[in-house]
Short mmCIF file of C-alpha atoms and ligand atoms in Angstrom, two decimals:
data_model
loop_
_atom_site.label_atom_id
_atom_site.label_comp_id
_atom_site.label_asym_id
_atom_site.label_seq_id
_atom_site.Cartn_x
_atom_site.Cartn_y
_atom_site.Cartn_z
CA MET C 1408 61.60 405.66 15.59
CA SER C 1409 63.46 404.32 12.72
CA PHE C 1410 64.11 401.42 10.07
CA ASP C 1411 68.08 400.32 11.04
CA LEU C 1412 68.16 397.90 8.17
CA ALA C 1413 71.75 398.44 7.58
CA ALA C 1414 72.26 396.91 11.69
CA ARG C 1415 69.27 393.88 9.97
CA LEU C 1416 71.88 393.44 7.07
CA ALA C 1417 74.77 393.20 9.45
CA ALA C 1418 73.94 390.53 11.85
CA ARG C 1419 72.57 388.86 8.53
CA ARG C 1420 75.88 388.89 7.34
CA ALA C 1421 77.57 387.91 11.09
CA GLU C 1422 75.38 384.96 10.71
CA ASN C 1423 76.81 383.47 7.51
CA LEU C 1424 73.14 383.43 6.66
CA TYR C 1425 74.01 386.82 3.97
CA ARG C 1426 72.40 386.17 0.41
CA GLN C 1427 73.66 387.02 -2.54
CA ARG C 1428 71.97 387.28 -6.16
CA PRO C 1429 74.76 384.83 -8.85
CA LEU C 1430 73.75 386.42 -12.07
CA LEU C 1431 73.18 384.28 -14.76
CA GLU C 1432 74.58 385.02 -18.30
CA SER C 1433 73.53 382.06 -19.95
CA PRO C 1434 70.52 380.50 -21.06
CA GLN C 1435 69.24 377.81 -17.66
CA GLY C 1436 71.42 374.19 -18.52
CA PRO C 1437 74.29 372.25 -16.98
CA GLU C 1438 76.93 374.79 -18.55
CA VAL C 1439 76.22 377.97 -17.64
CA VAL C 1440 77.75 381.45 -17.38
CA VAL C 1441 77.49 382.82 -14.23
CA ASP C 1442 78.96 386.34 -12.44
CA GLY C 1443 81.27 385.60 -15.77
CA LYS C 1444 82.60 382.57 -15.33
CA PRO C 1445 82.07 379.76 -16.98
CA LEU C 1446 80.33 377.13 -14.56
CA LEU C 1447 78.92 373.49 -14.86
CA ALA C 1448 75.66 372.97 -12.77
CA PHE C 1449 73.70 371.11 -10.15
CA CYS C 1450 71.52 373.71 -9.11
CA ASN C 1451 68.31 374.21 -10.69
CA ASN C 1452 65.07 372.86 -11.43
CA ASP C 1453 64.98 372.27 -14.74
CA TYR C 1454 64.69 368.12 -13.51
CA LEU C 1455 64.19 367.22 -17.89
CA GLY C 1456 65.83 369.87 -19.42
CA LEU C 1457 62.88 371.60 -20.52
CA ALA C 1458 63.88 375.10 -19.94
CA ASN C 1459 65.87 375.62 -23.87
CA HIS C 1460 64.38 373.11 -25.37
CA PRO C 1461 64.36 374.10 -29.24
CA GLN C 1462 60.78 372.71 -29.82
CA VAL C 1463 59.79 374.13 -26.67
CA ILE C 1464 61.02 377.92 -28.10
CA GLU C 1465 59.38 377.49 -30.48
CA ALA C 1466 56.41 376.56 -29.83
CA TRP C 1467 56.52 379.91 -27.69
CA ARG C 1468 58.12 381.95 -31.01
CA ALA C 1469 54.68 380.29 -32.67
CA GLY C 1470 52.37 381.21 -30.07
CA ALA C 1471 53.76 384.73 -29.77
CA GLU C 1472 52.57 385.04 -33.47
CA LYS C 1473 49.97 383.95 -33.08
CA TRP C 1474 48.65 385.43 -29.47
CA GLY C 1475 50.50 387.85 -28.46
CA VAL C 1476 52.62 388.44 -25.48
CA GLY C 1477 50.65 389.24 -22.87
CA GLY C 1478 47.47 387.94 -21.25
CA GLY C 1479 46.25 392.11 -20.86
CA ALA C 1480 43.63 390.97 -18.35
CA SER C 1481 42.66 388.66 -15.92
CA HIS C 1482 40.84 385.35 -16.92
CA LEU C 1483 37.52 386.42 -14.89
CA VAL C 1484 37.80 389.83 -17.38
CA ILE C 1485 38.53 388.91 -20.37
CA GLY C 1486 42.61 387.14 -20.23
CA HIS C 1487 41.45 383.82 -20.12
CA SER C 1488 42.40 382.79 -23.63
CA THR C 1489 42.64 379.55 -25.96
CA PRO C 1490 45.94 378.15 -25.12
CA HIS C 1491 45.42 378.57 -21.38
CA HIS C 1492 42.28 376.62 -22.03
CA ALA C 1493 44.18 373.89 -23.76
CA LEU C 1494 46.49 374.01 -21.20
CA GLU C 1495 44.08 373.29 -18.45
CA GLU C 1496 42.54 370.36 -20.14
CA ALA C 1497 45.69 368.85 -20.64
CA LEU C 1498 46.69 368.68 -17.31
CA ALA C 1499 43.67 367.29 -16.36
CA ASP C 1500 44.22 364.36 -18.68
CA LEU C 1501 47.80 364.34 -17.23
CA THR C 1502 46.20 364.31 -14.18
CA GLY C 1503 43.54 362.05 -14.45
CA ARG C 1504 41.36 364.46 -12.96
CA PRO C 1505 37.89 366.19 -13.84
CA ARG C 1506 39.71 369.84 -14.24
CA VAL C 1507 42.66 371.99 -13.80
CA LEU C 1508 43.56 375.76 -12.87
CA LEU C 1509 45.98 377.42 -14.14
CA PHE C 1510 47.51 379.88 -12.09
CA THR C 1511 50.57 382.06 -12.52
CA THR C 1512 52.85 381.01 -9.79
CA GLY C 1513 53.30 378.10 -7.00
CA TYR C 1514 53.68 380.57 -4.61
CA MET C 1515 49.98 381.99 -6.09
CA ALA C 1516 48.60 378.09 -6.60
CA ASN C 1517 49.34 377.38 -3.14
CA LEU C 1518 47.61 380.84 -1.51
CA GLY C 1519 44.61 380.58 -3.88
CA ALA C 1520 44.01 377.37 -2.22
CA VAL C 1521 44.17 376.71 0.64
CA THR C 1522 43.03 380.39 1.80
CA ALA C 1523 39.86 379.52 -0.36
CA LEU C 1524 39.26 376.34 1.50
CA VAL C 1525 39.33 377.77 5.22
CA GLY C 1526 39.39 380.14 7.01
CA GLN C 1527 38.65 381.12 10.52
CA GLY C 1528 37.08 378.47 12.80
CA ASP C 1529 39.06 375.99 10.55
CA THR C 1530 41.91 374.17 10.74
CA VAL C 1531 45.17 373.63 8.15
CA LEU C 1532 47.56 371.04 9.42
CA GLU C 1533 50.79 370.55 7.40
CA ASP C 1534 54.08 369.16 7.93
CA ARG C 1535 56.49 371.07 9.59
CA LEU C 1536 59.01 370.59 6.73
CA ASN C 1537 56.48 372.46 3.58
CA HIS C 1538 58.10 374.71 1.11
CA ALA C 1539 57.10 378.25 2.08
CA SER C 1540 54.61 378.64 -0.11
CA LEU C 1541 52.38 376.59 1.86
CA LEU C 1542 53.29 377.72 5.33
CA ASP C 1543 52.43 381.43 4.22
CA ALA C 1544 49.36 380.21 3.11
CA GLY C 1545 48.06 377.94 6.18
CA LEU C 1546 49.19 380.90 8.20
CA LEU C 1547 46.93 383.57 5.70
CA SER C 1548 44.11 382.19 5.24
CA GLY C 1549 42.69 382.44 9.77
CA ALA C 1550 42.59 378.78 10.18
CA ARG C 1551 43.46 377.17 13.17
CA PHE C 1552 47.75 376.19 12.01
CA SER C 1553 49.77 373.78 13.50
CA ARG C 1554 53.00 371.65 11.75
CA TYR C 1555 52.76 368.27 11.83
CA LEU C 1556 56.38 366.28 12.74
CA HIS C 1557 57.83 365.13 9.47
CA ASN C 1558 56.18 362.99 6.84
CA ASP C 1559 55.09 361.61 10.31
CA ALA C 1560 51.57 360.04 9.73
CA ALA C 1561 50.96 359.49 14.04
CA SER C 1562 51.85 362.63 14.33
CA LEU C 1563 49.40 364.38 12.20
CA SER C 1564 46.57 361.04 13.67
CA SER C 1565 46.63 362.70 16.95
CA ARG C 1566 46.35 366.18 15.19
CA LEU C 1567 43.96 366.05 13.61
CA GLU C 1568 42.40 364.36 16.99
CA LYS C 1569 41.84 367.93 18.33
CA ALA C 1570 41.34 369.38 14.48
CA THR C 1571 37.34 371.62 14.49
CA GLY C 1572 36.15 372.98 11.45
CA ASN C 1573 36.90 371.49 7.52
CA THR C 1574 40.27 370.34 8.29
CA LEU C 1575 42.13 370.45 5.26
CA VAL C 1576 46.31 368.41 5.70
CA VAL C 1577 48.84 369.97 3.23
CA THR C 1578 52.22 368.21 2.39
CA ASP C 1579 54.75 368.92 -0.15
CA GLY C 1580 55.04 365.75 -2.95
CA VAL C 1581 59.05 365.84 -2.75
CA PHE C 1582 60.58 367.66 0.20
CA SER C 1583 61.61 370.75 -2.23
CA MET C 1584 64.72 370.65 0.21
CA ASP C 1585 65.24 366.87 1.19
CA GLY C 1586 64.15 365.18 -1.92
CA ASP C 1587 62.40 362.49 0.30
CA ILE C 1588 58.82 361.60 -0.60
CA ALA C 1589 55.97 362.02 1.46
CA ASP C 1590 54.41 359.22 2.45
CA LEU C 1591 51.17 359.66 0.41
CA PRO C 1592 49.14 356.58 1.18
CA ALA C 1593 49.58 356.52 4.79
CA LEU C 1594 48.58 360.61 4.92
CA ALA C 1595 45.41 359.99 2.84
CA ARG C 1596 45.08 356.68 5.18
CA GLU C 1597 44.79 359.52 8.59
CA ALA C 1598 42.83 361.61 6.49
CA LYS C 1599 40.19 360.39 5.40
CA ALA C 1600 39.25 358.71 8.65
CA LYS C 1601 38.54 362.16 10.13
CA GLY C 1602 37.04 363.76 6.62
CA ALA C 1603 39.39 365.81 6.88
CA TRP C 1604 41.20 366.67 3.29
CA LEU C 1605 44.84 366.59 1.92
CA MET C 1606 46.68 368.53 -0.51
CA VAL C 1607 49.61 367.52 -2.04
CA ASP C 1608 51.68 370.40 -3.70
CA ASP C 1609 53.69 367.94 -6.14
CA ALA C 1610 56.19 370.62 -7.55
CA HIS C 1611 59.04 368.83 -7.52
CA GLY C 1612 57.18 365.26 -8.66
CA PHE C 1613 55.99 366.02 -11.69
CA GLY C 1614 57.94 364.91 -14.66
CA PRO C 1615 60.58 362.81 -12.93
CA LEU C 1616 58.47 360.62 -11.20
CA GLY C 1617 56.18 358.54 -12.03
CA ALA C 1618 55.55 355.98 -15.00
CA ASN C 1619 54.07 358.60 -17.73
CA GLY C 1620 55.84 362.00 -15.79
CA GLY C 1621 52.31 362.18 -13.42
CA GLY C 1622 53.86 362.66 -9.94
CA CYS C 1623 53.89 361.34 -6.48
CA VAL C 1624 49.99 360.51 -6.99
CA GLU C 1625 51.24 358.30 -10.42
CA HIS C 1626 54.22 356.59 -8.31
CA PHE C 1627 51.88 355.72 -5.43
CA GLY C 1628 48.74 355.06 -8.02
CA LEU C 1629 45.85 357.30 -5.64
CA GLY C 1630 43.30 358.72 -7.37
CA MET C 1631 41.07 361.90 -6.36
CA ASP C 1632 39.85 360.01 -3.55
CA ASP C 1633 42.75 359.72 -1.50
CA VAL C 1634 44.28 363.04 -2.96
CA PRO C 1635 40.89 365.77 -3.59
CA VAL C 1636 43.29 369.18 -3.62
CA LEU C 1637 46.77 368.38 -5.96
CA VAL C 1638 49.22 370.85 -7.09
CA GLY C 1639 51.71 371.24 -9.26
CA THR C 1640 54.06 374.32 -10.68
CA LEU C 1641 54.88 374.88 -14.47
CA GLY C 1642 59.15 376.65 -13.31
CA LYS C 1643 59.92 373.42 -12.42
CA ALA C 1644 60.46 369.56 -14.91
CA PHE C 1645 58.36 372.18 -17.60
CA GLY C 1646 60.86 374.19 -17.81
CA THR C 1647 58.24 377.18 -18.53
CA ALA C 1648 56.41 378.63 -15.81
CA GLY C 1649 53.27 379.04 -13.67
CA ALA C 1650 50.72 376.15 -11.58
CA PHE C 1651 48.14 374.44 -11.88
CA VAL C 1652 45.42 372.64 -9.42
CA ALA C 1653 43.66 369.49 -10.33
CA GLY C 1654 40.35 367.89 -8.92
CA SER C 1655 37.27 367.96 -9.43
CA GLU C 1656 35.08 370.23 -10.80
CA GLU C 1657 33.27 371.64 -8.19
CA LEU C 1658 37.28 372.50 -6.03
CA ILE C 1659 38.03 374.29 -9.88
CA GLU C 1660 34.68 376.63 -9.44
CA THR C 1661 35.53 377.30 -5.88
CA LEU C 1662 38.63 378.71 -6.45
CA ILE C 1663 36.92 380.62 -9.19
CA GLN C 1664 34.49 382.46 -7.32
CA PHE C 1665 37.20 382.50 -3.98
CA ALA C 1666 40.53 382.00 -4.72
CA ARG C 1667 41.97 386.08 -4.72
CA PRO C 1668 45.45 385.13 -5.79
CA TYR C 1669 43.55 383.69 -8.80
CA ILE C 1670 40.92 386.51 -9.13
CA TYR C 1671 43.18 389.61 -9.12
CA THR C 1672 46.26 389.40 -11.36
CA THR C 1673 46.66 389.20 -15.22
CA SER C 1674 46.59 385.64 -16.72
CA GLN C 1675 50.27 384.63 -18.03
CA PRO C 1676 51.19 385.45 -21.02
CA PRO C 1677 48.63 383.48 -24.02
CA ALA C 1678 52.12 381.90 -25.32
CA LEU C 1679 53.96 380.46 -22.51
CA ALA C 1680 50.83 378.40 -22.40
CA CYS C 1681 51.35 377.30 -26.03
CA ALA C 1682 55.40 376.75 -25.12
CA THR C 1683 53.87 374.88 -21.64
CA LEU C 1684 51.69 372.54 -24.45
CA LYS C 1685 54.56 371.88 -25.81
CA SER C 1686 56.69 370.66 -22.73
CA LEU C 1687 54.09 369.53 -21.28
CA GLU C 1688 53.63 366.70 -24.95
CA LEU C 1689 57.86 366.56 -24.35
CA LEU C 1690 57.30 365.23 -20.17
CA ARG C 1691 54.20 363.17 -20.78
CA SER C 1692 55.97 360.91 -24.56
CA GLU C 1693 60.16 360.94 -23.53
CA HIS C 1694 60.27 358.36 -21.49
CA TRP C 1695 64.21 357.77 -22.04
CA ARG C 1696 64.45 361.73 -19.73
CA ARG C 1697 62.46 359.90 -16.71
CA GLU C 1698 65.38 357.01 -17.13
CA HIS C 1699 68.39 358.99 -18.04
CA LEU C 1700 67.56 360.89 -14.34
CA GLN C 1701 67.05 357.72 -12.85
CA SER C 1702 70.25 355.98 -14.14
CA LEU C 1703 72.52 359.72 -12.83
CA ILE C 1704 70.95 359.52 -9.82
CA ARG C 1705 71.70 356.42 -9.04
CA GLN C 1706 75.61 357.07 -10.33
CA PHE C 1707 75.67 359.62 -7.95
CA ARG C 1708 74.26 358.00 -4.76
CA HIS C 1709 76.94 355.26 -5.45
CA GLY C 1710 79.86 358.03 -5.72
CA ALA C 1711 79.06 359.84 -2.55
CA GLU C 1712 77.91 357.17 -0.50
CA GLN C 1713 82.21 355.95 -1.98
CA ILE C 1714 83.38 359.84 -0.48
CA GLY C 1715 82.36 359.50 2.41
CA LEU C 1716 79.35 362.09 1.80
CA GLU C 1717 75.83 362.45 4.14
CA LEU C 1718 72.68 361.75 1.58
CA MET C 1719 69.17 362.09 2.84
CA ASP C 1720 67.37 359.44 2.08
CA SER C 1721 65.93 360.33 -1.24
CA PHE C 1722 65.63 358.65 -5.40
CA THR C 1723 64.64 362.24 -6.21
CA PRO C 1724 66.23 364.64 -8.50
CA ILE C 1725 66.99 366.60 -5.20
CA GLN C 1726 70.06 364.90 -3.42
CA PRO C 1727 71.39 367.63 -0.83
CA ILE C 1728 75.17 366.91 1.08
CA MET C 1729 73.87 367.24 5.09
CA ILE C 1730 76.73 369.43 6.24
CA GLY C 1731 74.70 370.89 9.32
CA ASP C 1732 76.96 374.16 9.97
CA ALA C 1733 76.52 377.36 7.80
CA GLY C 1734 79.45 378.94 7.87
CA ARG C 1735 80.65 374.60 5.89
CA ALA C 1736 78.53 374.34 3.79
CA VAL C 1737 79.33 377.94 1.74
CA ARG C 1738 82.80 376.91 2.37
CA LEU C 1739 82.45 373.70 0.40
CA SER C 1740 80.49 375.77 -2.26
CA GLN C 1741 82.95 378.65 -2.70
CA MET C 1742 85.59 376.02 -3.03
CA LEU C 1743 83.51 373.24 -5.82
CA ARG C 1744 83.06 376.24 -7.52
CA GLU C 1745 86.66 377.98 -7.68
CA ARG C 1746 87.03 374.32 -10.02
CA GLY C 1747 83.99 375.28 -12.35
CA LEU C 1748 81.19 373.50 -10.45
CA MET C 1749 78.01 375.40 -8.96
CA VAL C 1750 76.29 373.89 -5.98
CA THR C 1751 73.83 375.69 -3.41
CA ALA C 1752 74.69 375.79 -0.45
CA ILE C 1753 71.24 375.85 1.55
CA ARG C 1754 71.11 377.61 5.00
CA PRO C 1755 68.00 378.44 7.67
CA PRO C 1756 66.10 379.71 7.77
CA THR C 1757 65.23 377.69 4.04
CA VAL C 1758 66.02 374.95 6.79
CA PRO C 1759 66.02 374.50 10.21
CA ALA C 1760 68.77 375.92 12.39
CA GLY C 1761 72.00 373.33 12.40
CA SER C 1762 71.04 371.69 8.84
CA ALA C 1763 72.96 373.33 6.34
CA ARG C 1764 73.18 371.54 2.91
CA LEU C 1765 74.50 371.37 -0.42
CA ARG C 1766 71.47 371.12 -3.08
CA VAL C 1767 72.54 368.98 -5.59
CA THR C 1768 69.80 368.14 -8.10
CA LEU C 1769 70.81 365.96 -11.31
CA THR C 1770 68.87 366.60 -14.50
CA ALA C 1771 68.09 364.59 -17.57
CA ALA C 1772 70.05 367.47 -19.41
CA HIS C 1773 73.56 366.25 -17.36
CA SER C 1774 75.73 363.25 -18.40
CA GLU C 1775 77.41 360.51 -16.84
CA ALA C 1776 80.52 362.09 -17.85
CA GLN C 1777 79.22 365.44 -15.75
CA VAL C 1778 78.08 364.04 -12.49
CA GLN C 1779 81.55 362.07 -12.84
CA LEU C 1780 82.83 365.70 -12.57
CA LEU C 1781 80.66 366.77 -9.47
CA LEU C 1782 81.79 363.80 -8.35
CA GLU C 1783 85.72 363.87 -8.14
CA GLY C 1784 85.01 367.72 -7.14
CA LEU C 1785 83.50 366.84 -4.42
CA ALA C 1786 85.60 364.52 -3.00
CA ASP C 1787 89.32 366.77 -3.54
CA CYS C 1788 86.70 369.30 -1.50
CA PHE C 1789 85.30 367.76 1.24
CA LYS C 1790 88.74 365.99 1.95
CA GLN C 1791 90.70 369.97 2.19
CA LEU C 1792 87.31 370.86 3.76
CA GLY C 1793 88.63 368.83 6.73
CA PRO C 1794 87.04 367.21 10.24
CA GLU C 1795 83.61 369.31 11.31
CA PRO C 1796 84.86 370.95 14.26
CA ASN C 1797 84.08 370.01 17.89
CA ASP C 1798 82.17 373.07 19.83
CA ALA C 1799 81.76 371.01 22.36
C1 LIG B 2645 58.88 375.96 -6.00
C2 LIG B 2645 58.16 375.94 -5.12
C3 LIG B 2645 56.77 376.46 -5.29
C4 LIG B 2645 56.42 377.99 -6.02
O1 LIG B 2645 55.82 377.35 -7.33
P1 LIG B 2645 56.86 378.49 -8.13
O2 LIG B 2645 55.97 378.49 -9.34
O3 LIG B 2645 58.15 378.62 -8.21
O4 LIG B 2645 56.12 380.40 -7.70
C5 LIG B 2645 56.03 375.62 -4.79
N1 LIG B 2645 55.81 374.36 -3.88
C6 LIG B 2645 56.61 374.16 -4.03
C7 LIG B 2645 57.38 372.31 -2.93
C8 LIG B 2645 58.36 374.45 -4.52
O5 LIG B 2645 59.15 373.69 -4.84
#
């Protein structure tokens, strides 16, 4: 017996699925230096342009002066400090829910919430395009696990008929690789009718969506009744790091008692919470960021349609260009790169086989002129890429 890692890696390469980490040699933003080359990038999730904002940086600096740099212990021991608590209260106010619990990452928030709420004898129903952390959480929980058709309330309904025990319906708010938004009113109706709970992971909705940046639930005007478990992450539009679960007093107390990824880990640095408090303030009050972003999204979609690119049904900052074949997606991404444009190719297993795409993301830090440069690059490179080989 041996671990034939070389063979596994070679197979991965042969399938055009080998992954590499580009080295970012500048702060995050539209203009970056990657692997020694200056590039105009359309691939980060810093949707409101807050990751490198001077006021957020200053809040972090001041927080470090006052609170030091390390959390020092888990929340239940002696790592839950005043800035963490203040951030939970500010996020409760943003979400209009009684309480919020801060986690160190979105991955852990999802593992923690799902595994604390359902286990053996229960049921977890997930959209088949959910983020990997939600799928992993469902499998880890030990509950009966089933996936319904993408954003399909009828498919959910038929699975709810067969559900046993406590039933948790789990969905992305904005789908991370497609950019479309979950039909939360319909999903909530189905869940409520069967006494199930709906959990929404709105990692990509908080910030860009909702009149005040409150994400999908604000967009649809849904309350805690409809979405009892609401997850947000802080590494995207908030521009910092971490995540949170918002809900009732009882939900949060349950997570504090039973969510192992909450209990058995060191709290995030308190200075980070200070930075997030500042970015939350900017996210809520600076409406121009959302408005500018929406106008860039319209500009991009209009231009891309004229080029004949296949876009997806998305009005969010995630604007994928469907390519299909993984090799072609990688080639197009490389051609853009040679022109100084960075757009990531997303391949299986992150997306279903045969649906490789370029995942364009727009942010409030981009300018109209930069989006124009992207469109010109896409027009040229797409033409050079040529028609899809017919391998039928
Ligand atoms: C990014 C993301 C996560 C993970 O959040 P991290 O804080 O980066 O761990 C979870 N869910 C969705 C939908 C995401 O896009």
